[in-house]
């Protein structure tokens, strides 16, 4: 039960706040089905389970996203992560998740000054030649101020919101516990893999809270583009950077949102789209380290048709093997090779679907739609979106590292198409995909992989005698254990344990009634209102125990 795992009164209070918001937006039934109704009411706060009738006329995705926005910055960030899970949620949900904007009211300048003084050892007015007290932008985790170093260099200073970490950590604890309940108690919600989603989200959010991590991400991507003058990454000024503050070069360019300004300044929109597409493909397919949130607000257009990327709080990583699988998928889609597309999808999903033949047939139909279509008429984003719909239909889930990548790829293609409606990501990708496939099967690459396989096999064989010896030693000493984890059996065990506890309490209550009755017949001893004191106390205790037992059974029935 969630009630048994809640560690602190603070978490219980926060759970009440979140439950109130969900109930107000019409999701009280979800709380009941998860058994959380007893928790929030048992915490001493009776909630009003009715909600306004007009809310029922609003679609569930809209209501849910409004609830996330009201629940605070942690849940806004959660919605943004869910927007990457097109393999789990249908398009109408993804559209609403994408509307969750990471904006917040600015923190007062006094609080910012106090925290900067703690981190830098002096006030911002002493540390910098100029410091603008009015923020350029304010988001849920940090806000950005413009400043000037003592040597005249223009910079931006990103400051984490004071006191934000404890609030977010409390929310993450609650989300982890709620995800466990969802996965164990609800068959419908289990297919959404709530624990995996929360783990991915927790990892991503904690990285964003560390502003030093953002600096390291920026420098790593800048290094990958050292020899490409078309791509600009802000310089990091490490002497002023801490966990709660980072200082980077100020980018003076045209925001990706201001397409009209691009036209007026004479920049080549087609060339900018081409440069952006090539940069994205390089980050994803060659470097395996890419910008995870490349929306228009994180892109600037500079003179000489250069592009600057900013804000590296969310990045994605792909292993060498995963990059090969992605190249294989995209290459197979471009080449209209349906069997290979299915092979890659099943590799990613792990467990095969119940009807693998139907999946193969539908992928072949999907691929067949593009036969005879010229490359320039391919829309990679649309193809990937359709592919995600197929995965969702067959309850196949992508690994977390790929969900962010596909979302980033679709976003970048959308940015490029706004610059150039004729932009073709597939044409940009095709030569690179062919080259990467050739590189994969080049003699030296195959020899290297073969040698690695031989070394791995040799290490396994040489370590086998020692592993067997350790196994037999554990068996002889009685320390050999075999763990079998059956989720539903565990839930049944918990129910059985609660039932046994109630039976035991019922027996105790019955024994107290019988014992008190016997005591009532015995003369002597202290009395209360003319009755034996111990008999009266026994009866009162039995009444309290009986009331508790009835309430426990009744509340469990309501929570189902």
XYZ file of C-alpha atoms in Angstrom:
560
model
C 0.000 0.000 0.000
C 1.190 3.515 -0.757
C 0.173 4.566 2.769
C 2.722 2.108 4.222
C 5.566 3.420 2.054
C 5.088 7.174 2.498
C 8.077 8.206 4.534
C 7.330 11.681 5.818
C 4.431 13.918 6.723
C 5.691 16.337 4.067
C 5.167 13.717 1.346
C 1.640 13.008 2.615
C 0.797 16.713 2.548
C 2.135 17.057 -0.979
C 0.136 13.989 -2.041
C -3.023 15.676 -0.742
C -2.275 18.775 -2.833
C -1.742 16.716 -5.990
C -4.846 14.608 -5.326
C -6.942 17.760 -4.917
C -5.842 18.980 -8.350
C -6.549 15.614 -10.014
C -10.008 15.423 -8.432
C -10.819 18.972 -9.516
C -10.021 18.017 -13.121
C -12.113 14.868 -13.005
C -9.525 12.164 -12.289
C -10.782 11.163 -8.834
C -11.801 7.760 -10.163
C -8.169 7.025 -11.064
C -7.182 7.709 -7.452
C -9.883 5.332 -6.218
C -8.847 2.546 -8.584
C -5.246 2.861 -7.422
C -6.311 2.696 -3.783
C -5.126 6.259 -3.101
C -8.521 7.523 -1.915
C -7.920 6.001 1.517
C -4.462 7.555 1.709
C -5.475 11.145 1.079
C -8.605 10.930 3.247
C -6.758 8.994 5.937
C -4.146 11.733 6.123
C -6.716 13.941 7.796
C -7.992 15.920 4.823
C -11.402 14.992 3.410
C -11.440 15.802 -0.289
C -14.466 16.834 -2.321
C -14.749 14.068 -4.886
C -17.259 15.882 -7.070
C -16.131 18.191 -9.823
C -17.778 20.851 -11.958
C -20.062 19.420 -14.615
C -18.542 21.616 -17.336
C -15.194 19.849 -16.892
C -16.729 16.593 -18.104
C -17.260 18.189 -21.519
C -13.505 18.728 -21.962
C -11.426 15.947 -23.509
C -9.276 13.886 -21.138
C -5.895 14.923 -22.655
C -6.765 18.606 -22.233
C -7.953 18.142 -18.632
C -4.905 16.058 -17.722
C -2.421 18.581 -19.116
C -4.173 21.430 -17.308
C -3.833 19.378 -14.125
C -0.096 18.825 -14.771
C 0.417 22.553 -15.291
C -1.337 23.332 -12.002
C 0.617 20.692 -10.061
C 3.836 22.593 -10.613
C 7.234 22.525 -12.355
C 8.017 18.842 -11.755
C 4.829 17.793 -13.513
C 5.269 20.295 -16.338
C 8.639 18.657 -16.966
C 6.975 15.230 -16.743
C 4.496 16.274 -19.425
C 7.371 17.365 -21.666
C 8.989 13.937 -21.255
C 5.657 12.235 -21.994
C 5.494 14.279 -25.212
C 8.435 12.185 -26.435
C 6.547 8.907 -25.848
C 4.587 8.654 -29.079
C 5.032 4.891 -28.741
C 2.812 5.018 -25.628
C 0.345 7.856 -26.247
C -1.911 8.594 -29.176
C -1.442 11.824 -31.195
C -4.172 13.772 -29.357
C -2.302 13.218 -26.070
C 1.082 14.118 -27.597
C -0.338 17.382 -28.997
C -1.529 18.418 -25.516
C 1.724 17.393 -23.824
C 3.623 19.540 -26.319
C 1.610 22.588 -25.242
C 3.071 22.447 -21.732
C 5.411 25.425 -21.734
C 8.353 25.521 -19.377
C 7.614 29.026 -18.110
C 7.308 30.371 -14.584
C 7.091 33.748 -12.846
C 10.559 35.223 -12.178
C 12.192 34.945 -8.771
C 12.761 38.235 -6.944
C 16.159 39.815 -7.565
C 16.893 39.816 -3.806
C 16.659 36.003 -3.624
C 18.801 35.627 -6.761
C 21.446 37.960 -5.307
C 21.513 36.052 -2.022
C 22.016 32.685 -3.738
C 24.676 34.061 -6.119
C 26.535 35.505 -3.132
C 26.554 32.042 -1.533
C 27.827 30.388 -4.724
C 30.321 33.002 -5.959
C 31.498 34.403 -2.618
C 30.465 37.939 -3.582
C 27.466 39.832 -4.880
C 26.731 39.774 -8.643
C 27.439 43.515 -8.759
C 30.968 42.811 -7.478
C 31.540 39.723 -9.636
C 30.460 41.281 -12.932
C 30.972 44.654 -14.559
C 27.235 44.773 -15.334
C 24.333 42.604 -14.205
C 20.795 43.128 -15.481
C 18.334 42.495 -12.614
C 15.518 41.894 -15.092
C 15.625 38.263 -16.315
C 15.725 37.461 -20.025
C 13.654 34.348 -19.356
C 12.258 32.449 -16.373
C 11.553 28.698 -16.431
C 10.607 26.092 -13.861
C 14.182 25.162 -12.935
C 16.211 28.311 -13.617
C 16.086 31.849 -14.889
C 18.513 33.698 -17.144
C 20.055 37.157 -16.676
C 22.229 39.161 -19.032
C 25.571 40.410 -17.716
C 29.034 41.616 -18.719
C 32.363 40.267 -17.461
C 35.053 42.604 -16.173
C 36.839 42.372 -19.550
C 33.679 43.524 -21.366
C 32.543 40.111 -22.645
C 28.763 39.801 -22.859
C 27.435 36.687 -21.120
C 24.229 35.132 -19.875
C 23.977 33.894 -16.294
C 21.676 30.960 -15.660
C 20.649 30.697 -12.002
C 18.761 27.757 -10.496
C 15.592 28.809 -8.698
C 16.240 28.980 -4.926
C 14.738 26.073 -2.966
C 13.608 24.152 -6.072
C 15.562 20.914 -5.438
C 13.783 19.750 -2.199
C 10.368 20.330 -3.809
C 11.275 18.359 -6.918
C 12.897 15.540 -4.910
C 9.695 15.177 -2.866
C 7.653 15.034 -6.088
C 10.024 12.419 -7.532
C 9.637 10.242 -4.419
C 5.862 10.403 -4.757
C 5.977 9.662 -8.476
C 8.182 6.607 -7.906
C 5.790 5.200 -5.285
C 2.687 5.972 -7.312
C 4.272 4.312 -10.372
C 4.816 1.137 -8.327
C 1.155 1.106 -7.296
C 0.017 1.771 -10.869
C 2.103 -1.079 -12.247
C 1.058 -3.603 -9.610
C -2.632 -2.716 -9.287
C -3.814 -1.705 -12.774
C -3.568 -3.942 -15.831
C -4.643 -1.037 -18.057
C -1.934 1.306 -16.786
C 0.791 -1.357 -16.690
C 1.264 -1.262 -20.464
C 2.413 2.361 -20.127
C 5.389 1.117 -18.064
C 4.993 3.820 -15.403
C 8.086 2.790 -13.424
C 10.280 2.969 -16.532
C 8.851 6.374 -17.480
C 9.440 7.707 -13.951
C 13.001 6.329 -13.902
C 13.748 8.031 -17.218
C 12.153 11.255 -16.007
C 14.002 11.214 -12.663
C 17.353 10.741 -14.378
C 16.632 13.543 -16.846
C 15.355 15.987 -14.210
C 18.291 15.468 -11.844
C 20.679 16.155 -14.716
C 18.832 19.398 -15.470
C 19.047 20.466 -11.825
C 22.859 20.303 -12.045
C 23.814 23.338 -14.129
C 27.418 22.120 -14.303
C 26.171 19.124 -16.274
C 24.700 21.515 -18.837
C 28.111 23.176 -19.200
C 29.799 19.808 -19.770
C 27.160 18.914 -22.365
C 27.735 22.209 -24.212
C 31.503 21.723 -24.309
C 31.177 18.146 -25.546
C 28.930 19.168 -28.441
C 31.157 22.187 -29.186
C 34.142 19.832 -29.455
C 32.247 17.659 -31.952
C 31.695 20.748 -34.147
C 35.207 22.197 -33.783
C 35.859 21.963 -37.498
C 32.436 23.188 -38.620
C 32.232 27.017 -38.735
C 28.523 26.830 -39.646
C 27.536 25.620 -36.149
C 28.043 27.794 -33.054
C 27.890 26.567 -29.448
C 28.152 29.167 -26.633
C 31.478 29.255 -24.802
C 31.401 28.285 -21.108
C 33.174 30.506 -18.546
C 34.098 27.869 -15.996
C 35.540 30.176 -13.348
C 31.997 31.403 -12.584
C 30.162 28.085 -12.918
C 28.721 26.119 -9.992
C 25.978 23.517 -9.495
C 23.381 26.308 -9.150
C 24.816 28.805 -11.639
C 26.471 28.720 -15.046
C 27.870 31.495 -17.177
C 27.973 31.203 -20.967
C 28.643 33.402 -23.960
C 25.747 35.647 -24.984
C 24.479 34.740 -28.464
C 23.408 37.828 -30.376
C 21.309 36.408 -33.189
C 17.804 35.973 -34.582
C 15.583 33.672 -32.572
C 14.304 30.576 -34.363
C 10.794 31.854 -33.654
C 11.329 35.013 -35.704
C 11.250 33.758 -39.304
C 10.283 37.217 -40.619
C 13.527 38.696 -39.261
C 15.498 35.983 -41.071
C 13.917 37.104 -44.334
C 14.555 40.810 -43.661
C 18.246 40.358 -42.834
C 18.892 38.554 -46.102
C 19.902 35.197 -44.661
C 19.479 32.189 -46.950
C 16.602 30.197 -45.459
C 17.260 27.110 -47.611
C 20.904 27.063 -46.588
C 20.019 27.485 -42.903
C 17.610 24.537 -43.135
C 20.305 22.429 -44.818
C 22.909 23.320 -42.172
C 20.490 22.528 -39.352
C 19.501 19.175 -40.844
C 23.124 18.149 -41.400
C 24.049 19.167 -37.853
C 21.192 17.097 -36.417
C 22.140 14.001 -38.416
C 25.781 14.340 -37.386
C 24.907 14.654 -33.674
C 22.561 11.673 -33.751
C 24.107 9.203 -36.190
C 27.837 9.935 -35.948
C 28.525 11.490 -32.530
C 25.806 9.654 -30.560
C 25.396 12.765 -28.385
C 22.724 15.268 -29.382
C 20.557 18.199 -28.260
C 17.448 16.651 -26.703
C 15.171 19.710 -26.940
C 15.949 21.544 -30.218
C 12.810 23.662 -30.455
C 12.783 27.097 -32.065
C 13.542 28.910 -28.788
C 16.851 27.038 -28.466
C 18.067 27.937 -31.972
C 19.506 31.250 -33.225
C 20.383 32.283 -36.766
C 23.623 34.256 -37.208
C 25.314 36.186 -40.035
C 26.962 34.136 -42.808
C 24.109 31.601 -42.499
C 25.421 30.111 -39.294
C 23.264 28.381 -36.653
C 23.719 28.550 -32.873
C 22.265 25.971 -30.471
C 21.703 26.919 -26.818
C 20.390 25.276 -23.610
C 21.907 21.806 -23.278
C 20.085 20.825 -20.092
C 18.387 17.959 -21.959
C 20.650 15.852 -24.155
C 20.428 12.359 -25.605
C 23.052 9.640 -25.790
C 23.226 6.682 -28.174
C 25.617 3.760 -27.888
C 27.510 2.599 -30.974
C 25.230 -0.425 -31.338
C 22.085 1.687 -30.944
C 23.325 4.101 -33.610
C 23.808 1.181 -35.966
C 20.261 -0.041 -35.260
C 18.904 3.457 -35.939
C 20.883 3.723 -39.186
C 19.592 0.286 -40.153
C 15.977 1.334 -39.472
C 16.193 4.631 -41.364
C 18.089 3.017 -44.238
C 15.499 0.222 -44.456
C 12.666 2.783 -44.474
C 14.329 4.770 -47.246
C 15.049 1.572 -49.193
C 11.492 0.272 -48.495
C 12.841 -2.922 -46.886
C 9.888 -3.990 -44.675
C 11.377 -7.237 -43.195
C 14.448 -5.357 -41.975
C 12.235 -2.622 -40.436
C 10.331 -5.307 -38.483
C 13.583 -6.937 -37.399
C 14.883 -3.686 -35.887
C 11.555 -2.887 -34.186
C 11.407 -6.327 -32.546
C 15.020 -5.942 -31.386
C 14.051 -2.695 -29.679
C 10.810 -4.009 -28.187
C 12.438 -7.085 -26.611
C 9.363 -9.315 -26.282
C 7.718 -10.203 -29.607
C 4.050 -9.196 -30.011
C 1.309 -11.793 -29.734
C 0.707 -11.598 -33.485
C 4.051 -11.053 -35.183
C 2.677 -11.978 -38.630
C 0.078 -9.186 -38.479
C 2.764 -6.691 -37.469
C 4.939 -7.741 -40.427
C 1.965 -7.424 -42.771
C 1.105 -3.927 -41.495
C 4.725 -2.749 -41.754
C 4.821 -4.031 -45.337
C 1.625 -2.068 -46.076
C 3.129 0.996 -44.413
C 6.325 0.745 -46.475
C 4.415 -0.051 -49.677
C 2.689 3.359 -49.488
C 6.018 4.972 -50.365
C 6.843 2.827 -53.418
C 7.378 5.051 -56.428
C 7.410 8.227 -54.309
C 10.357 10.513 -55.041
C 12.704 11.214 -52.156
C 11.790 14.890 -52.013
C 8.173 13.930 -51.275
C 9.154 11.798 -48.274
C 8.303 13.276 -44.893
C 10.548 11.573 -42.357
C 8.610 12.965 -39.410
C 5.328 11.632 -40.771
C 6.885 8.216 -41.433
C 8.245 7.996 -37.898
C 4.915 9.119 -36.434
C 3.070 6.395 -38.360
C 5.642 3.859 -37.219
C 5.077 4.889 -33.587
C 1.339 4.380 -34.068
C 2.017 0.812 -35.198
C 4.171 0.168 -32.144
C 1.461 1.542 -29.878
C -1.179 -0.625 -31.540
C 0.872 -3.763 -30.818
C 1.884 -2.615 -27.298
C 5.541 -2.446 -28.279
C 7.533 0.176 -26.385
C 10.724 1.886 -27.466
C 13.799 2.078 -25.193
C 13.939 5.498 -23.448
C 17.079 6.618 -25.325
C 15.211 6.317 -28.615
C 12.015 8.114 -27.617
C 13.882 11.383 -27.006
C 15.825 10.952 -30.250
C 12.751 10.437 -32.423
C 11.055 13.424 -30.804
C 14.175 15.571 -31.386
C 14.439 14.407 -35.005
C 10.786 15.242 -35.717
C 11.174 18.648 -33.995
C 14.282 19.537 -36.000
C 12.622 18.544 -39.265
C 9.699 20.811 -38.328
C 12.082 23.740 -37.669
C 13.807 23.152 -41.019
C 10.486 22.993 -42.869
C 9.493 26.371 -41.414
C 12.651 27.823 -42.920
C 12.288 25.964 -46.205
C 8.943 24.293 -47.061
C 10.785 22.223 -49.710
C 13.363 20.898 -47.233
C 13.823 17.123 -47.481
C 15.396 15.426 -44.464
C 15.402 12.058 -46.254
C 17.516 13.424 -49.137
C 19.929 14.891 -46.582
C 20.087 11.613 -44.691
C 20.308 9.164 -47.607
C 24.010 9.592 -48.550
C 25.024 9.591 -44.888
C 22.980 6.424 -44.228
C 24.572 4.652 -47.200
C 28.041 5.677 -46.046
C 27.443 4.550 -42.474
C 26.117 1.178 -43.673
C 29.234 0.743 -45.847
C 31.457 1.747 -42.915
C 29.713 -0.806 -40.715
C 30.570 -3.650 -43.085
C 33.989 -2.440 -44.187
C 36.707 -5.122 -43.772
C 38.566 -3.265 -41.013
C 35.331 -2.621 -39.051
C 34.263 -6.264 -39.343
C 37.752 -7.423 -38.334
C 37.613 -5.168 -35.278
C 34.201 -6.515 -34.225
C 35.367 -10.071 -34.842
C 38.407 -9.533 -32.656
C 36.245 -8.041 -29.889
C 33.960 -11.098 -30.078
C 36.944 -13.457 -29.842
C 38.340 -11.580 -26.819
C 34.920 -11.575 -25.113
C 34.457 -15.313 -25.709
C 37.963 -16.062 -24.433
C 37.342 -14.052 -21.249
C 34.054 -15.900 -20.716
C 35.680 -19.317 -21.140
C 38.672 -18.522 -18.911
C 36.369 -17.231 -16.176
C 33.960 -20.184 -16.398
C 35.864 -22.570 -14.033
C 36.047 -19.884 -11.352
C 32.344 -19.061 -11.746
C 31.382 -22.754 -11.481
C 33.618 -23.202 -8.449
C 31.944 -20.238 -6.735
C 28.487 -21.624 -7.616
C 29.261 -25.075 -6.127
C 30.816 -23.479 -3.034
C 27.628 -21.451 -2.460
C 25.492 -24.581 -2.911
C 27.579 -26.607 -0.406
C 27.458 -23.848 2.201
C 23.691 -23.444 1.843
C 23.980 -19.853 0.572
C 22.676 -20.660 -2.926
C 19.358 -18.890 -3.473
C 16.968 -18.739 -6.420
C 14.789 -15.614 -6.543
C 11.502 -15.695 -8.434
C 9.648 -12.381 -8.578
C 5.949 -12.748 -9.392
C 4.243 -9.345 -9.190
C 0.664 -10.553 -8.936
C 1.631 -13.186 -6.346
C 3.190 -10.444 -4.255
C -0.012 -8.397 -4.452
C -2.022 -11.476 -3.462
C 0.358 -12.012 -0.536
C -0.211 -8.448 0.636
C -3.989 -8.957 0.503
C -3.652 -12.241 2.399
C -1.474 -10.549 4.997
C -4.062 -7.784 5.537
C -6.841 -10.367 5.797
C -4.864 -12.379 8.347
C -4.242 -9.225 10.379
C -7.976 -8.481 10.466
C -8.760 -12.049 11.532
C -6.187 -11.783 14.323
C -7.634 -8.448 15.495
C -11.140 -9.928 15.355
C -10.009 -12.821 17.567
C -8.436 -10.378 20.024
C -11.649 -8.312 20.150
C -13.721 -11.452 20.750
C -11.337 -12.595 23.485
C -11.550 -9.177 25.179
C -15.369 -9.319 25.139
C -15.371 -12.809 26.694
C -12.677 -11.891 29.226
C -14.454 -8.668 30.185
C -17.714 -10.587 30.656
C -15.980 -12.960 33.054
C -14.383 -10.044 34.944
C -17.848 -8.467 35.347
C -19.040 -11.485 37.327
C -16.180 -11.321 39.835
C -16.729 -9.310 43.038
C -14.093 -7.036 44.510
C -11.458 -4.771 43.014
C -11.773 -1.154 41.793
C -15.064 -0.049 40.294
C -16.336 2.631 37.904
C -19.997 3.697 38.143
C -20.551 0.626 40.276
C -19.074 -1.755 37.658
C -15.704 -3.545 37.791
C -13.134 -1.131 36.328
C -11.130 -3.731 34.372
C -14.288 -5.172 32.850
C -15.387 -1.701 31.659
C -11.931 -0.994 30.198
C -11.974 -4.354 28.419
C -15.370 -3.633 26.862
C -14.273 -0.124 25.743
C -11.106 -1.533 24.152
C -13.188 -4.160 22.353
C -15.520 -1.433 21.024
C -12.562 0.625 19.719
C -11.008 -2.447 18.084
C -14.323 -3.420 16.510
C -14.905 0.076 15.095
C -11.394 0.115 13.639
C -11.946 -3.315 12.070
C -15.260 -2.304 10.478
C -13.777 0.953 9.161
C -10.769 -0.889 7.706
C -12.966 -3.361 5.812
C -15.307 -0.585 4.615
C -12.490 1.695 3.384
C -10.807 -1.187 1.533
C -14.067 -1.897 -0.249
C -14.350 1.747 -1.327
C -10.744 1.837 -2.545
C -11.285 -0.971 -5.038
